[in-house]
Short mmCIF file of C-alpha atoms (C1' of nucleotides) in Angstrom, two decimals:
data_model
loop_
_atom_site.label_atom_id
_atom_site.label_comp_id
_atom_site.label_asym_id
_atom_site.label_seq_id
_atom_site.Cartn_x
_atom_site.Cartn_y
_atom_site.Cartn_z
CA UNK C 27 34.68 -1.90 -6.13
CA UNK C 28 30.79 -3.01 -6.95
CA UNK C 29 31.00 -4.51 -3.72
CA UNK C 30 27.30 -3.59 -2.17
CA UNK C 31 26.02 -3.93 -5.96
CA UNK C 32 26.70 -7.61 -5.66
CA UNK C 33 26.21 -8.20 -2.15
CA UNK C 34 22.45 -7.15 -3.34
CA UNK C 35 22.29 -8.77 -6.29
CA UNK C 36 23.64 -12.55 -4.41
CA UNK C 37 20.31 -11.23 -1.79
CA UNK C 38 17.94 -11.63 -4.95
CA UNK C 39 20.04 -13.86 -7.01
CA UNK C 40 23.71 -16.12 -6.79
CA UNK C 41 25.58 -16.15 -8.42
CA UNK C 42 29.17 -17.50 -9.61
CA UNK C 43 32.48 -16.09 -9.29
CA UNK C 44 32.61 -16.67 -13.13
CA UNK C 45 29.19 -15.11 -13.43
CA UNK C 46 29.83 -11.88 -11.16
CA UNK C 47 33.08 -11.23 -14.05
CA UNK C 48 30.41 -11.55 -16.60
CA UNK C 49 28.22 -9.31 -15.14
CA UNK C 50 30.84 -7.02 -13.81
CA UNK C 51 31.88 -6.40 -16.93
CA UNK C 52 28.53 -3.89 -18.00
CA UNK C 53 28.40 -2.31 -15.07
CA UNK C 54 30.24 1.55 -15.09
CA UNK C 55 31.34 3.03 -12.39
CA UNK C 56 30.88 6.97 -10.60
CA UNK C 57 31.71 9.55 -9.17
CA UNK C 58 29.05 12.39 -7.73
CA UNK C 59 28.86 15.42 -5.60
CA UNK C 60 27.14 16.93 -3.77
CA UNK C 61 23.81 18.70 -6.03
CA UNK C 62 25.69 17.18 -9.21
CA UNK C 63 22.81 16.59 -11.33
CA UNK C 64 22.73 12.71 -12.50
CA UNK C 65 19.58 13.69 -14.90
CA UNK C 66 18.36 16.21 -16.08
CA UNK C 67 14.20 16.79 -16.63
CA UNK C 68 14.11 16.89 -20.79
CA UNK C 69 17.35 14.89 -21.20
CA UNK C 70 16.95 11.73 -22.29
CA UNK C 71 18.27 8.88 -18.97
CA UNK C 72 20.83 7.10 -20.16
CA UNK C 73 21.28 4.14 -16.65
CA UNK C 74 20.52 3.14 -13.46
CA UNK C 75 21.60 3.96 -10.57
CA UNK C 76 22.77 1.35 -7.29
CA UNK C 77 24.29 3.73 -5.25
CA UNK C 78 27.19 1.85 -3.53
CA UNK C 79 27.62 5.52 -1.47
CA UNK C 80 25.79 8.86 -0.57
CA UNK C 81 21.92 10.70 -0.98
CA UNK C 82 19.91 11.28 -4.18
CA UNK C 83 16.76 11.78 -5.10
CA UNK C 84 14.39 12.19 -7.67
CA UNK C 85 11.71 14.89 -8.55
CA UNK C 86 10.15 17.56 -10.27
CA UNK C 87 9.28 20.64 -11.33
CA UNK C 88 6.09 22.23 -11.35
CA UNK C 89 5.13 25.53 -13.05
CA UNK C 90 5.66 27.57 -10.03
CA UNK C 91 9.04 26.40 -9.69
CA UNK C 92 7.97 23.64 -6.66
CA UNK C 93 9.47 20.38 -6.24
CA UNK C 94 8.42 17.26 -5.67
CA UNK C 95 10.36 14.73 -4.54
CA UNK C 96 9.65 11.40 -6.36
CA UNK C 97 11.76 9.29 -4.55
CA UNK C 98 14.88 9.05 -2.19
CA UNK C 99 17.82 6.81 -2.70
CA UNK C 100 20.31 5.21 -0.87
CA UNK C 101 22.89 3.02 -0.25
CA UNK C 102 21.97 -0.32 -1.76
CA UNK C 103 18.54 1.77 -3.45
CA UNK C 104 17.92 2.01 -7.08
CA UNK C 105 17.39 4.98 -8.88
CA UNK C 106 16.36 6.29 -12.02
CA UNK C 107 14.04 8.02 -14.20
CA UNK C 108 12.37 4.09 -15.33
CA UNK C 109 10.04 5.49 -18.25
CA UNK C 110 12.74 7.34 -19.86
CA UNK C 111 15.62 4.77 -19.76
CA UNK C 112 13.10 2.53 -21.10
CA UNK C 113 10.99 4.38 -23.96
CA UNK C 114 14.53 6.89 -24.52
CA UNK C 115 11.92 9.21 -24.55
CA UNK C 116 12.98 12.74 -22.13
CA UNK C 117 13.39 12.25 -18.60
CA UNK C 118 9.59 13.91 -17.22
CA UNK C 119 12.08 13.47 -13.70
CA UNK C 120 16.06 14.67 -12.81
CA UNK C 121 18.22 13.55 -10.04
CA UNK C 122 20.57 14.78 -8.31
CA UNK C 123 23.15 14.15 -5.45
CA UNK C 124 22.37 15.17 -1.72
CA UNK C 125 25.87 14.27 -0.49
CA UNK C 126 28.76 13.73 -2.16
CA UNK C 127 29.02 9.39 -3.91
CA UNK C 128 29.94 6.90 -5.40
CA UNK C 129 27.23 4.92 -8.06
CA UNK C 130 27.56 1.42 -10.02
CA UNK C 131 25.61 2.80 -13.22
CA UNK C 132 24.43 0.33 -16.29
CA UNK C 133 23.27 1.73 -19.45
CA UNK C 134 20.67 0.77 -22.01
CA UNK C 135 23.31 -0.69 -24.51
CA UNK C 136 24.15 -2.45 -20.78
CA UNK C 137 20.75 -4.03 -19.98
CA UNK C 138 20.03 -4.54 -22.29
CA UNK C 139 22.84 -7.25 -23.80
CA UNK C 140 22.60 -8.37 -19.44
CA UNK C 141 19.31 -9.24 -20.16
CA UNK C 142 19.90 -11.57 -23.16
CA UNK C 143 22.91 -13.33 -22.44
CA UNK C 144 22.69 -13.71 -18.26
CA UNK C 145 18.71 -14.79 -17.02
CA UNK C 146 19.40 -14.33 -13.27
CA UNK C 147 20.11 -10.33 -14.88
CA UNK C 148 16.54 -10.96 -15.52
CA UNK C 149 15.56 -12.29 -12.33
CA UNK C 150 17.15 -9.90 -10.42
CA UNK C 151 16.23 -6.86 -12.36
CA UNK C 152 12.75 -8.41 -11.96
CA UNK C 153 12.98 -8.88 -8.26
CA UNK C 154 14.23 -5.21 -7.87
CA UNK C 155 11.00 -3.60 -9.37
CA UNK C 156 8.40 -5.92 -7.93
CA UNK C 157 10.03 -4.87 -4.78
CA UNK C 158 10.43 -0.65 -5.69
CA UNK C 159 5.92 -1.35 -6.62
CA UNK C 160 4.80 -2.74 -3.50
CA UNK C 161 6.49 -0.04 -1.61
CA UNK C 162 5.35 2.21 -4.00
CA UNK C 163 1.94 1.01 -3.39
CA UNK C 164 2.16 1.21 -0.01
CA UNK C 165 3.63 4.85 -0.17
CA UNK C 166 0.44 5.61 -2.25
CA UNK C 167 -2.46 4.09 0.20
CA UNK C 168 -1.28 5.95 2.41
CA UNK C 169 -0.97 9.16 0.96
CA UNK C 170 -4.52 9.01 0.18
CA UNK C 171 -5.95 7.49 2.92
CA UNK C 172 -4.34 9.45 6.03
CA UNK C 173 -3.50 12.48 7.04
CA UNK C 174 -0.27 14.57 7.10
CA UNK C 175 0.80 13.16 10.41
CA UNK C 176 -0.01 9.91 10.33
CA UNK C 177 2.57 9.77 7.02
CA UNK C 178 4.96 12.07 8.93
CA UNK C 179 5.38 9.05 11.10
CA UNK C 180 4.44 6.17 8.84
CA UNK C 181 7.64 7.91 6.60
CA UNK C 182 10.29 8.15 10.08
CA UNK C 183 9.42 4.71 10.59
CA UNK C 184 9.79 2.70 7.24
CA UNK C 185 13.17 5.26 6.30
CA UNK C 186 14.30 6.20 9.23
CA UNK C 187 18.26 6.29 7.47
CA UNK C 188 16.87 8.62 5.42
CA UNK C 189 14.38 11.26 7.44
CA UNK C 190 17.74 11.75 9.58
CA UNK C 191 19.56 11.67 5.90
CA UNK C 192 18.01 14.16 4.44
CA UNK C 193 16.28 18.29 5.09
CA UNK C 194 13.02 18.80 5.94
CA UNK C 195 11.80 19.73 4.07
CA UNK C 196 12.74 17.59 1.67
CA UNK C 197 10.68 15.54 3.69
CA UNK C 198 7.54 17.51 3.25
CA UNK C 199 8.06 17.62 -0.52
CA UNK C 200 7.96 13.75 0.10
CA UNK C 201 5.39 13.86 1.77
CA UNK C 202 2.98 16.11 -0.38
CA UNK C 203 3.53 18.89 2.51
CA UNK C 204 4.87 21.92 2.56
CA UNK C 205 7.07 23.22 4.59
CA UNK C 206 5.79 24.91 6.92
CA UNK C 207 3.33 22.86 7.15
CA UNK C 208 5.07 20.27 8.18
CA UNK C 209 7.41 22.12 10.75
CA UNK C 210 3.41 22.81 12.33
CA UNK C 211 3.36 18.95 12.51
CA UNK C 212 6.42 18.21 14.23
CA UNK C 213 5.66 20.69 16.62
CA UNK C 214 2.34 19.55 17.87
CA UNK C 215 3.31 16.44 18.03
CA UNK C 216 7.05 18.17 19.61
CA UNK C 217 4.26 18.84 22.63
CA UNK C 218 2.12 16.12 23.17
CA UNK C 219 4.32 14.58 24.49
CA UNK O 30 -10.84 -19.06 -24.09
CA UNK O 31 -8.45 -16.84 -22.75
CA UNK O 32 -8.59 -15.34 -26.13
CA UNK O 33 -7.33 -11.67 -24.72
CA UNK O 34 -5.23 -12.34 -22.16
CA UNK O 35 -3.34 -14.41 -25.30
CA UNK O 36 -3.52 -11.46 -28.03
CA UNK O 37 -1.47 -8.88 -24.41
CA UNK O 38 1.25 -11.65 -23.54
CA UNK O 39 1.82 -11.39 -27.66
CA UNK O 40 2.46 -7.59 -28.03
CA UNK O 41 4.54 -8.21 -25.30
CA UNK O 42 6.46 -11.09 -25.24
CA UNK O 43 5.47 -13.05 -28.62
CA UNK O 44 5.39 -17.49 -28.55
CA UNK O 45 4.88 -19.80 -30.22
CA UNK O 46 1.63 -22.33 -30.79
CA UNK O 47 3.85 -24.75 -28.42
CA UNK O 48 4.72 -22.17 -25.54
CA UNK O 49 1.14 -21.09 -25.77
CA UNK O 50 -0.47 -24.43 -25.28
CA UNK O 51 2.54 -25.51 -22.71
CA UNK O 52 1.51 -21.73 -20.62
CA UNK O 53 -2.83 -22.47 -20.85
CA UNK O 54 -2.00 -25.76 -18.78
CA UNK O 55 -1.49 -23.27 -16.16
CA UNK O 56 -4.28 -20.56 -16.04
CA UNK O 57 -7.87 -21.16 -14.63
CA UNK O 58 -10.56 -19.03 -15.75
CA UNK O 59 -13.03 -18.01 -13.14
CA UNK O 60 -16.65 -16.12 -12.77
CA UNK O 61 -16.91 -13.72 -10.68
CA UNK O 62 -20.75 -11.75 -9.83
CA UNK O 63 -20.82 -7.43 -9.27
CA UNK O 64 -19.29 -7.34 -5.98
CA UNK O 65 -18.98 -10.53 -5.45
CA UNK O 66 -15.31 -10.34 -3.42
CA UNK O 67 -11.95 -12.78 -5.57
CA UNK O 68 -10.25 -11.29 -1.95
CA UNK O 69 -10.77 -10.09 0.70
CA UNK O 70 -8.74 -8.70 3.38
CA UNK O 71 -7.09 -10.68 6.56
CA UNK O 72 -6.90 -14.12 4.20
CA UNK O 73 -3.88 -15.09 2.29
CA UNK O 74 -3.61 -13.86 -2.26
CA UNK O 75 -3.93 -17.08 -3.78
CA UNK O 76 -3.82 -15.21 -7.75
CA UNK O 77 -2.48 -12.70 -9.46
CA UNK O 78 -6.26 -12.62 -12.25
CA UNK O 79 -6.28 -11.08 -15.58
CA UNK O 80 -9.02 -9.63 -16.53
CA UNK O 81 -10.83 -11.22 -19.98
CA UNK O 82 -14.65 -9.09 -18.85
CA UNK O 83 -15.05 -6.44 -16.64
CA UNK O 84 -13.75 -4.44 -13.85
CA UNK O 85 -12.74 -4.27 -10.03
CA UNK O 86 -11.03 -2.53 -7.68
CA UNK O 87 -8.53 -2.70 -4.98
CA UNK O 88 -9.03 -1.00 -2.07
CA UNK O 89 -7.95 -0.39 2.03
CA UNK O 90 -10.78 -0.20 4.49
CA UNK O 91 -9.59 2.70 7.15
CA UNK O 92 -10.80 2.16 10.92
CA UNK O 93 -13.97 4.31 9.75
CA UNK O 94 -14.76 2.22 7.71
CA UNK O 95 -13.70 4.50 4.89
CA UNK O 96 -13.13 2.59 0.88
CA UNK O 97 -10.24 4.02 -0.55
CA UNK O 98 -9.79 2.52 -3.43
CA UNK O 99 -5.76 1.41 -4.61
CA UNK O 100 -6.58 -0.32 -7.83
CA UNK O 101 -9.05 -0.01 -11.00
CA UNK O 102 -9.23 -2.87 -13.42
CA UNK O 103 -11.16 -3.35 -16.82
CA UNK O 104 -10.44 -5.55 -19.46
CA UNK O 105 -7.04 -6.99 -20.54
CA UNK O 106 -5.36 -5.21 -16.76
CA UNK O 107 -3.96 -7.59 -14.34
CA UNK O 108 -5.05 -6.63 -10.72
CA UNK O 109 -3.52 -8.79 -7.00
CA UNK O 110 -2.74 -8.12 -3.79
CA UNK O 111 0.99 -8.38 -5.15
CA UNK O 112 2.41 -8.63 -1.83
CA UNK O 113 0.61 -11.32 -0.44
CA UNK O 114 0.69 -13.07 -3.42
CA UNK O 115 4.63 -13.74 -3.30
CA UNK O 116 5.48 -13.42 0.60
CA UNK O 117 1.81 -15.76 1.47
CA UNK O 118 1.44 -13.56 3.80
CA UNK O 119 -2.26 -11.84 4.73
CA UNK O 120 -3.75 -9.53 2.36
CA UNK O 121 -3.71 -5.78 2.84
CA UNK O 122 -6.19 -5.20 0.25
CA UNK O 123 -9.51 -6.61 -0.73
CA UNK O 124 -10.17 -7.41 -4.36
CA UNK O 125 -14.37 -7.12 -5.53
CA UNK O 126 -15.84 -6.93 -8.56
CA UNK O 127 -17.92 -4.46 -10.23
CA UNK O 128 -19.79 -5.51 -13.02
CA UNK O 129 -19.98 -9.43 -13.31
CA UNK O 130 -16.20 -10.29 -14.22
CA UNK O 131 -14.33 -13.23 -16.81
CA UNK O 132 -11.15 -13.07 -14.87
CA UNK O 133 -7.73 -15.19 -15.91
CA UNK O 134 -6.61 -16.76 -12.40
CA UNK O 135 -2.75 -17.56 -12.38
CA UNK O 136 -1.66 -19.17 -9.35
CA UNK O 137 0.93 -19.12 -7.09
CA UNK O 138 2.76 -22.31 -7.81
CA UNK O 139 1.05 -22.15 -10.90
CA UNK O 140 3.50 -18.91 -11.22
CA UNK O 141 7.12 -20.05 -10.13
CA UNK O 142 6.67 -23.17 -12.59
CA UNK O 143 5.92 -21.50 -14.80
CA UNK O 144 9.16 -19.18 -13.79
CA UNK O 145 11.21 -22.18 -13.64
CA UNK O 146 10.33 -23.69 -17.08
CA UNK O 147 8.91 -20.58 -19.13
CA UNK O 148 11.02 -17.48 -19.42
CA UNK O 149 9.54 -15.83 -21.97
CA UNK O 150 7.12 -15.88 -18.90
CA UNK O 151 9.39 -14.50 -16.09
CA UNK O 152 10.04 -11.98 -19.33
CA UNK O 153 6.23 -11.08 -19.92
CA UNK O 154 5.82 -10.76 -15.58
CA UNK O 155 8.93 -7.85 -15.40
CA UNK O 156 7.16 -5.72 -18.47
CA UNK O 157 4.28 -6.16 -16.33
CA UNK O 158 5.34 -4.88 -13.33
CA UNK O 159 7.36 -2.11 -15.00
CA UNK O 160 4.66 -1.07 -16.64
CA UNK O 161 2.34 -0.98 -13.75
CA UNK O 162 5.13 0.46 -11.37
CA UNK O 163 5.71 3.43 -14.17
CA UNK O 164 2.07 3.90 -14.32
CA UNK O 165 2.31 4.42 -10.12
CA UNK O 166 4.97 5.96 -10.03
CA UNK O 167 2.75 9.07 -12.81
CA UNK O 168 0.13 8.71 -10.26
CA UNK O 169 1.54 9.14 -7.07
CA UNK O 170 3.92 12.07 -8.44
CA UNK O 171 0.10 13.90 -9.17
CA UNK O 172 -1.41 13.62 -6.06
CA UNK O 173 2.02 15.09 -4.19
CA UNK O 174 2.44 18.20 -6.93
CA UNK O 175 -0.80 18.54 -8.20
CA UNK O 176 -4.67 20.10 -6.62
CA UNK O 177 -7.39 17.93 -6.90
CA UNK O 178 -8.78 19.57 -9.42
CA UNK O 179 -6.22 19.20 -11.70
CA UNK O 180 -5.89 15.24 -10.25
CA UNK O 181 -9.35 15.36 -11.58
CA UNK O 182 -8.56 15.46 -14.52
CA UNK O 183 -5.12 13.43 -15.05
CA UNK O 184 -7.60 10.77 -14.31
CA UNK O 185 -10.32 11.44 -16.75
CA UNK O 186 -7.96 11.69 -19.62
CA UNK O 187 -5.35 8.66 -19.11
CA UNK O 188 -8.65 6.84 -18.00
CA UNK O 189 -11.14 7.75 -20.23
CA UNK O 190 -12.95 4.34 -19.72
CA UNK O 191 -12.80 3.03 -16.35
CA UNK O 192 -13.70 6.82 -15.50
CA UNK O 193 -17.48 6.42 -17.38
CA UNK O 194 -17.61 3.27 -16.08
CA UNK O 195 -17.42 3.57 -12.38
CA UNK O 196 -19.32 5.42 -9.88
CA UNK O 197 -17.80 9.22 -9.11
CA UNK O 198 -17.54 8.59 -5.57
CA UNK O 199 -15.00 5.88 -6.56
CA UNK O 200 -12.92 8.53 -8.80
CA UNK O 201 -12.86 10.20 -5.24
CA UNK O 202 -11.16 8.15 -2.96
CA UNK O 203 -9.58 6.70 -5.97
CA UNK O 204 -8.24 9.87 -6.33
CA UNK O 205 -7.56 10.63 -2.05
CA UNK O 206 -11.38 12.92 -1.86
CA UNK O 207 -14.08 12.47 0.04
CA UNK O 208 -17.26 12.25 -2.72
CA UNK O 209 -18.43 16.19 -1.81
CA UNK O 210 -15.07 17.25 -2.31
CA UNK O 211 -15.85 16.19 -5.78
CA UNK O 212 -18.78 16.71 -6.25
CA UNK O 213 -18.27 20.03 -6.23
CA UNK O 214 -15.37 19.81 -8.33
CA UNK O 215 -17.28 18.96 -10.92
CA UNK O 216 -19.72 21.33 -9.67
CA UNK O 217 -17.43 24.15 -10.35
CA UNK O 218 -15.75 22.72 -13.59
CA UNK O 219 -19.57 22.90 -15.68
CA UNK O 220 -20.13 26.36 -13.93
CA UNK O 221 -16.60 27.33 -15.49
CA UNK O 222 -18.03 26.17 -19.02
"C1'" DT K 1 36.42 36.67 11.40
"C1'" DT K 2 32.66 38.10 8.38
"C1'" DT K 3 29.25 37.15 4.68
"C1'" DC K 4 26.59 34.03 2.94
"C1'" DT K 5 23.22 30.55 1.88
"C1'" DC K 6 20.78 27.40 3.47
"C1'" DC K 7 17.28 25.94 6.60
"C1'" DC K 8 13.79 25.70 10.31
"C1'" DT K 9 10.87 27.96 12.34
"C1'" DT K 10 6.20 31.19 13.43
"C1'" DG K 11 2.67 33.93 12.62
"C1'" DA K 12 -1.40 36.32 10.11
"C1'" DT K 13 -4.02 35.53 6.82
"C1'" DA K 14 -6.13 32.94 3.08
"C1'" DA K 15 -8.28 28.92 0.02
"C1'" DA K 16 -8.95 24.05 -0.24
"C1'" DT K 17 -11.44 19.55 2.10
"C1'" DG K 18 -13.41 17.70 5.33
"C1'" DT K 19 -17.57 16.51 8.22
"C1'" DC K 20 -22.27 16.13 9.13
"C1'" DA K 21 -27.11 16.59 7.47
"C1'" DA K 22 -30.67 16.05 4.57
"C1'" DG K 23 -32.71 15.59 0.24
"C1'" DG K 24 -33.75 13.90 -4.67
"C1'" DT K 25 -33.24 10.69 -8.62
"C1'" DT K 26 -31.91 6.39 -10.14
"C1'" DC K 27 -31.74 1.56 -10.14
"C1'" DT K 28 -32.00 -2.75 -8.24
"C1'" DT K 29 -35.16 -6.06 -5.49
"C1'" DT K 30 -38.81 -7.91 -3.84
"C1'" DA X 10 -45.45 -1.35 -8.09
"C1'" DA X 11 -43.61 -0.74 -3.94
"C1'" DA X 12 -40.00 -0.82 -1.60
"C1'" DG X 13 -34.79 -1.30 -0.63
"C1'" DA X 14 -30.43 -0.08 -1.40
"C1'" DA X 15 -27.04 3.41 -3.90
"C1'" DC X 16 -25.89 7.73 -5.72
"C1'" DC X 17 -24.95 12.54 -6.56
"C1'" DT X 18 -25.16 16.82 -4.52
"C1'" DT X 19 -25.72 21.17 -1.77
"C1'" DG X 20 -25.60 24.12 2.89
"C1'" DA X 21 -23.75 24.93 6.55
"C1'" DC X 22 -20.15 24.21 9.56
"C1'" DA X 23 -14.98 22.98 11.55
"C1'" DT X 24 -10.66 21.05 9.69
"C1'" DT X 25 -6.77 21.03 7.65
"C1'" DT X 26 -3.35 23.08 4.99
"C1'" DA X 27 -1.91 26.72 1.79
"C1'" DT X 28 0.70 31.47 1.42
"C1'" DC X 29 2.67 35.15 2.20
"C1'" DA X 30 5.99 37.87 4.60
"C1'" DA X 31 9.44 37.80 8.45
"C1'" DG X 32 13.28 36.40 11.62
"C1'" DG X 33 17.23 33.79 13.27
"C1'" DG X 34 20.06 30.01 13.37
"C1'" DA X 35 23.88 26.99 11.70
"C1'" DG X 36 27.07 25.47 8.72
"C1'" DA X 37 29.80 26.69 4.79
"C1'" DA X 38 32.57 30.28 1.44
"C1'" DA X 39 34.85 33.23 0.97
#
DNA sequence: TTTCTCCCTTGATAAATGTCAAGGTTCTTT
DNA sequence: AAAGAACCTTGACATTTATCAAGGGAGAAA
């Protein structure tokens, strides 16, 4: 258990076996069924979730009941409503599972304790968030500067594993498009070759 | 000098006078004239810039020579091409000054040295990037889920100081709109009241 | 198997946004 | 003061994207 978690941790910051044991104590495993919620809007986000297996999404729901996908997370990715997690304010995102999933949770109190006692954990978190920030900046850049078809191509090129695993209407939502529009874009692309 | 920088640093992580002096050694002041580049696409981003005074922007230029603004930075904000800064790869963003500006620079070697020697610096950076990540996620969420007028309203509500200081066509660019479209949106809003 | 969701596609039409072109204002530079 | 640059606005028109409505297929559940 936690194999993938510690593999990825060690890729960022090398841990001694002892350090690894010390950190392990603060981790909580959790299984999630397909369609099950990890977090619902309005609740406080109680943990960061590292995905050992499965696929999840974070999304908002607008006044017309349309879902807007903020993030996908598959194996070795981390997902949460970070603002809610850090401030204990009500979450603005929903997080649910797209497949049966196995997660490694770090609760807020564990997080705080790890930050206090394990300097390498702080480094891990810093690098984790830095990487997420850079990826998000690129996605935003694509969103404000590219037309829909190029955004779609960028997505499938950047995240082929996700593109194959999640329903198309969710990719549309992630890109800020309606399912109909994405369907038509794909048709045009297919006709061109 | 560095007053605002240390004020903001202390708001995130409290420093003793000695720690402050130790950190000060690694900082470089820099003045920038309006329209002057801090970074040009293709160069390596050599420093993070904290804005003591003035206003800057980071942006990309697409094949049609259209500019797309990734970020604004006014007093107390930090700006850089983080990916280029951390990896020493060529920058994909341009950064230039919208007004005469006074900056505090942290070069990559200073950054690495500070990370090695000053645990509070790592905490500062972690909190800085976490805040930037959360803000960026909200901007993205707005971009994929809201129509242009609501995005504009959100922007002016969230960043009134920036909205007053930068040209409208740059706000349009930040929002992913043409200047003409933003002009028409503003006209409609004005006619409604 | 049958039924029921969920998902994708397609058509017709409407709405939003972009493009191109022109003119006018303000501010900066000479 | 004059010239130039940057910026904003407006109009006419094209393109992109959304909305509404319908139908079909694949896979899950009964």
